[in-house]
Coordinates of C-alpha atoms in Angstrom, one line a residue:
M1 CA -30.9 -97.0 -122.9
E2 CA -28.6 -96.0 -120.0
S3 CA -25.5 -93.4 -121.7
S4 CA -21.7 -94.8 -121.3
P5 CA -19.4 -92.4 -118.7
T6 CA -17.8 -91.6 -122.4
M7 CA -21.6 -89.9 -124.1
G8 CA -22.4 -89.3 -120.2
I9 CA -19.4 -86.8 -119.9
I10 CA -20.0 -85.6 -123.6
E11 CA -23.4 -85.3 -123.0
T12 CA -23.3 -83.1 -120.3
H13 CA -20.7 -81.4 -121.7
H14 CA -21.3 -80.4 -124.9
D15 CA -20.8 -77.1 -125.4
V16 CA -17.8 -76.6 -123.2
L17 CA -16.3 -79.0 -125.5
S18 CA -17.8 -77.6 -128.5
R19 CA -15.6 -73.9 -128.1
L20 CA -12.3 -75.6 -126.7
L21 CA -12.0 -77.9 -129.3
P22 CA -12.9 -75.9 -131.9
G23 CA -11.6 -78.2 -135.1
D24 CA -13.1 -81.5 -133.3
R25 CA -16.5 -83.1 -133.5
V26 CA -17.6 -83.8 -130.5
D27 CA -19.6 -86.8 -130.8
E28 CA -16.4 -87.8 -131.9
L29 CA -13.8 -87.2 -129.0
T30 CA -12.9 -90.5 -127.3
V31 CA -13.1 -90.3 -123.2
H32 CA -10.3 -91.6 -121.0
Q33 CA -11.3 -92.6 -117.1
G34 CA -8.1 -92.1 -114.6
Q35 CA -8.7 -91.9 -110.6
F36 CA -9.2 -88.0 -110.6
H37 CA -9.3 -87.6 -114.0
H38 CA -12.0 -87.5 -117.1
V39 CA -10.2 -86.6 -120.4
V40 CA -11.5 -86.1 -123.7
I41 CA -9.2 -85.8 -126.7
G42 CA -9.8 -84.3 -129.6
S43 CA -7.1 -84.4 -132.7
D44 CA -4.9 -81.7 -131.0
R45 CA -5.9 -80.6 -127.2
V46 CA -6.5 -82.3 -124.6
V47 CA -9.0 -81.4 -121.6
C48 CA -9.4 -82.9 -118.5
F49 CA -11.8 -82.2 -116.2
A50 CA -11.1 -83.2 -112.4
R51 CA -14.0 -85.5 -110.8
T52 CA -14.4 -84.9 -107.9
E53 CA -13.8 -81.0 -105.6
A54 CA -10.6 -82.4 -104.5
A55 CA -8.7 -83.3 -108.0
A56 CA -10.1 -79.4 -109.0
A57 CA -8.9 -77.5 -106.5
R58 CA -5.4 -79.4 -107.3
L59 CA -5.9 -78.3 -111.3
P60 CA -3.9 -75.0 -110.3
A61 CA -0.9 -77.0 -109.3
R62 CA -0.9 -79.7 -112.2
A63 CA -1.0 -76.5 -114.7
A64 CA 1.9 -75.3 -112.4
A65 CA 3.8 -78.4 -112.9
L66 CA 3.4 -78.6 -116.9
R67 CA 4.8 -75.7 -117.6
A68 CA 7.8 -76.3 -115.0
L69 CA 8.6 -79.6 -117.4
A70 CA 8.0 -78.0 -120.1
G71 CA 11.4 -76.2 -119.1
L72 CA 14.1 -79.3 -118.8
G73 CA 14.7 -80.4 -122.0
L74 CA 13.6 -84.0 -120.9
G75 CA 14.2 -85.7 -124.1
F76 CA 10.8 -86.6 -124.2
R77 CA 7.5 -84.4 -124.3
T78 CA 5.3 -83.6 -121.8
P79 CA 1.6 -81.8 -121.8
R80 CA 1.5 -77.8 -121.9
P81 CA -1.1 -76.2 -120.7
L82 CA -3.2 -73.8 -122.8
A83 CA -5.9 -73.5 -121.4
E84 CA -7.7 -73.3 -117.7
S85 CA -10.5 -73.1 -116.2
G86 CA -11.6 -69.1 -114.8
C87 CA -13.7 -68.4 -111.8
R88 CA -15.0 -70.6 -109.7
A89 CA -18.3 -69.4 -109.3
S90 CA -19.6 -69.5 -112.7
D91 CA -21.3 -72.4 -114.1
E92 CA -18.5 -73.8 -116.1
P93 CA -17.2 -77.4 -114.7
P94 CA -13.3 -77.3 -113.6
Y95 CA -10.9 -77.6 -116.9
L96 CA -7.2 -77.9 -118.1
V97 CA -6.6 -78.0 -121.5
M98 CA -3.3 -79.5 -122.9
S99 CA -1.8 -80.0 -125.5
R100 CA -2.6 -83.5 -126.7
I101 CA 0.8 -86.0 -127.4
P102 CA 0.4 -88.2 -129.8
G103 CA 0.8 -91.6 -129.8
A104 CA -0.8 -95.1 -127.4
P105 CA 0.4 -97.3 -124.5
L106 CA 2.4 -100.2 -125.9
E107 CA -0.3 -103.3 -126.7
D108 CA -0.3 -106.4 -123.4
D109 CA 2.0 -108.3 -125.4
A110 CA 4.4 -106.1 -128.1
C111 CA 7.0 -106.7 -125.1
D112 CA 6.7 -111.1 -125.4
S113 CA 8.9 -109.9 -129.0
P114 CA 12.8 -109.6 -127.4
A115 CA 13.3 -106.8 -129.9
V116 CA 11.0 -104.9 -128.7
A117 CA 11.6 -105.5 -125.1
E118 CA 15.4 -104.7 -125.6
A119 CA 13.8 -101.5 -127.3
V120 CA 11.6 -100.8 -125.0
A121 CA 13.8 -101.1 -121.7
T122 CA 16.7 -99.2 -123.5
Q123 CA 14.7 -95.8 -124.1
Y124 CA 12.7 -96.2 -120.3
A125 CA 16.4 -96.9 -118.9
T126 CA 16.7 -93.7 -121.1
L127 CA 13.5 -91.5 -119.5
L128 CA 14.5 -92.3 -116.7
S129 CA 18.1 -91.1 -116.5
A130 CA 17.1 -88.1 -117.6
L131 CA 14.4 -87.5 -115.0
A132 CA 17.4 -88.1 -112.7
A133 CA 19.8 -85.7 -114.3
A134 CA 16.7 -83.0 -114.3
G135 CA 16.6 -84.2 -110.5
S136 CA 20.0 -82.4 -109.1
D137 CA 19.5 -79.3 -110.8
E138 CA 18.9 -76.9 -108.7
S139 CA 16.3 -75.1 -111.0
V140 CA 14.2 -77.5 -111.0
R141 CA 14.4 -78.4 -107.3
A142 CA 12.8 -74.7 -107.0
A143 CA 9.4 -75.5 -109.1
L144 CA 9.4 -78.7 -108.3
P145 CA 6.8 -80.0 -105.0
S146 CA 9.5 -82.3 -102.7
A147 CA 8.8 -85.5 -101.2
P148 CA 7.7 -85.0 -97.8
E149 CA 10.4 -85.6 -94.8
R150 CA 8.3 -89.2 -93.3
E151 CA 6.1 -89.6 -96.8
W152 CA 5.4 -93.5 -95.7
Q153 CA 5.3 -93.0 -92.5
E154 CA 2.9 -90.5 -93.2
F155 CA 1.0 -93.4 -95.5
G156 CA 1.3 -95.6 -93.3
A157 CA -0.9 -93.4 -90.4
G158 CA -3.5 -93.0 -93.3
V159 CA -4.4 -96.3 -94.5
R160 CA -4.2 -97.3 -90.7
A161 CA -7.0 -94.9 -89.7
E162 CA -9.0 -94.8 -92.8
L163 CA -9.0 -98.1 -95.0
F164 CA -8.7 -101.2 -92.6
P165 CA -11.9 -100.2 -90.8
L166 CA -13.4 -101.5 -94.1
M167 CA -10.7 -104.4 -94.7
S168 CA -11.6 -107.6 -93.1
G169 CA -8.8 -109.4 -90.6
S170 CA -6.5 -110.7 -93.5
G171 CA -6.6 -108.1 -94.7
R172 CA -5.0 -105.7 -92.6
E173 CA -3.0 -108.6 -91.7
R174 CA -1.8 -108.0 -95.1
A175 CA -1.6 -104.2 -95.5
E176 CA 0.1 -104.0 -91.9
R177 CA 2.4 -106.5 -93.4
E178 CA 3.2 -104.0 -96.6
L179 CA 3.2 -100.9 -94.2
I180 CA 6.0 -102.4 -92.2
A181 CA 8.1 -102.7 -94.9
L182 CA 8.1 -99.0 -96.0
D183 CA 9.7 -98.5 -92.6
A184 CA 13.2 -99.0 -93.5
L185 CA 12.7 -97.0 -96.9
P186 CA 15.0 -93.6 -96.5
H187 CA 13.8 -90.4 -97.5
L188 CA 15.5 -89.8 -100.9
T189 CA 15.1 -86.7 -102.8
A190 CA 17.3 -87.7 -106.0
A191 CA 15.0 -87.2 -109.3
V192 CA 11.8 -86.4 -111.0
V193 CA 9.6 -88.8 -109.8
H194 CA 6.1 -88.6 -112.1
G195 CA 4.5 -90.8 -109.5
D196 CA 2.9 -92.3 -112.0
L197 CA 4.8 -94.1 -114.8
G198 CA 1.9 -97.0 -115.8
G199 CA 2.0 -98.3 -119.2
E200 CA -1.3 -96.0 -119.6
N201 CA 1.0 -93.3 -119.1
V202 CA 3.4 -93.8 -121.5
L203 CA 2.8 -93.1 -125.0
W204 CA 4.3 -94.2 -127.9
E205 CA 4.7 -94.2 -132.2
T206 CA 6.6 -96.8 -134.3
S207 CA 9.1 -96.4 -135.9
G208 CA 11.5 -98.6 -138.4
G209 CA 9.2 -101.6 -136.7
L210 CA 10.4 -100.7 -133.2
P211 CA 8.5 -98.4 -130.9
R212 CA 9.6 -94.9 -130.1
L213 CA 8.5 -93.5 -126.9
S214 CA 6.6 -90.2 -128.0
G215 CA 5.5 -89.0 -124.6
V216 CA 4.1 -89.6 -121.1
V217 CA 1.3 -87.7 -119.7
D218 CA -0.7 -87.8 -116.2
W219 CA 2.6 -85.8 -113.6
D220 CA -0.4 -85.2 -111.4
E221 CA 1.5 -86.7 -108.9
V222 CA 5.1 -85.5 -109.3
T223 CA 7.9 -84.6 -107.7
V224 CA 11.6 -84.7 -106.3
G225 CA 12.2 -87.8 -104.9
D226 CA 13.1 -91.8 -104.7
P227 CA 13.6 -92.9 -108.3
A228 CA 12.5 -95.8 -107.1
E229 CA 8.1 -95.3 -107.8
D230 CA 9.1 -94.5 -111.6
L231 CA 10.8 -98.1 -111.6
A232 CA 8.3 -100.3 -109.6
A233 CA 6.1 -98.8 -112.1
V234 CA 8.0 -99.9 -115.3
G235 CA 7.8 -103.8 -113.2
A236 CA 4.0 -103.3 -112.6
G237 CA 3.4 -102.3 -116.4
H238 CA 5.8 -105.0 -117.9
G239 CA 7.2 -107.4 -116.3
E240 CA 10.3 -108.3 -113.9
E241 CA 12.4 -109.0 -116.5
L242 CA 11.7 -106.1 -118.3
L243 CA 12.5 -104.0 -115.2
G244 CA 15.7 -106.1 -114.6
R245 CA 16.3 -105.0 -118.1
V246 CA 15.8 -101.8 -117.0
L247 CA 17.9 -101.8 -113.9
T248 CA 20.6 -102.8 -115.9
L249 CA 20.4 -100.3 -118.4
G250 CA 20.2 -97.2 -116.0
G251 CA 23.4 -98.8 -113.4
W252 CA 20.4 -98.7 -110.7
A253 CA 20.9 -103.3 -111.2
D254 CA 22.2 -103.0 -106.8
H255 CA 20.4 -105.0 -103.3
E256 CA 19.2 -101.6 -101.5
M257 CA 17.4 -100.4 -105.2
A258 CA 15.3 -104.2 -105.4
G259 CA 14.8 -103.6 -102.5
R260 CA 13.6 -100.4 -102.2
I261 CA 11.8 -100.9 -105.4
A262 CA 9.5 -104.2 -103.7
A263 CA 8.0 -102.5 -101.2
I264 CA 7.5 -99.7 -103.2
R265 CA 5.1 -102.1 -105.3
G266 CA 3.6 -104.1 -102.8
T267 CA 1.7 -100.2 -101.4
F268 CA 0.1 -99.5 -105.3
A269 CA -3.2 -101.1 -104.9
L270 CA -3.0 -99.4 -100.6
Q271 CA -2.4 -95.9 -101.9
Q272 CA -5.1 -96.4 -104.8
A273 CA -7.0 -97.2 -102.3
L274 CA -6.5 -94.5 -100.1
Y275 CA -6.3 -91.2 -102.4
A276 CA -9.4 -92.6 -103.7
Q277 CA -11.8 -92.2 -100.3
R278 CA -9.7 -88.8 -99.8
D279 CA -11.1 -88.3 -103.5
G280 CA -14.7 -89.6 -102.3
D281 CA -13.7 -92.0 -105.3
E282 CA -16.5 -95.4 -105.0
E283 CA -14.9 -96.8 -108.1
E284 CA -11.3 -96.5 -107.2
L285 CA -12.1 -97.2 -103.9
T286 CA -13.0 -100.2 -104.2
D287 CA -11.0 -101.6 -107.2
G288 CA -8.4 -101.1 -104.5
L289 CA -9.7 -102.8 -101.8
I290 CA -10.5 -105.4 -103.7
G291 CA -7.2 -107.3 -102.3
Y292 CA -7.8 -106.7 -98.9
R293 CA -11.6 -107.2 -98.3

């Protein structure tokens, strides 16, 4: 019988995991597959293995960003880097060891309850307000990368050059409409932006029968940029009604913000596909291009 992806990662990296997670039984570990990494979950530590060479090259920058975030006092937990793989010439795979944030993503139907939805929206608004406040701190701006000035124009050029040849005619027409919407976006560096604030990366615990924000993981794409990016991810993950409540609570319910959110959200599949193409990740590329072929 062919091994599952989870068992394959554990078997491949058995000796490394035994050393990095000494308090855990290797055969009882959980593996999550993200777009760029395989993440092995231990009892109090997480080991992140890069899926591609490009992702491996980004691990030192990821560790540096996590160290910067740890000192911000954001009001929620972020992973702390604990250890990194050494010399690239060694036989060890590229990895980053981080502290584990307790909690789990919300269930898909969790926000069907009005009380839960209100609690979640309130905490998202608090989270995003903290990121916005951090974005005005000069020490934070010095520690984290800023969104490039021509970020969206360069993204559009990349999609046209690298993904259009892989699309059908109707797929290219759809993509072109989505890219044109980006042209009106201003260049903003107003907030710390997570960059992938989807449901899987926001962890919750239960307190008094309601979800309590435990922490946020997977800060690979963190920049100082436009908070509309994170708001777009909240809308994609939890729906328009909850997003609308977050916008109201945070004081962001205006037409301009709504337009920026819509334009950015419309490119999520293209973003996934373009980054997968550049990382050589065929599985994620295929998934991202489903609506364009």
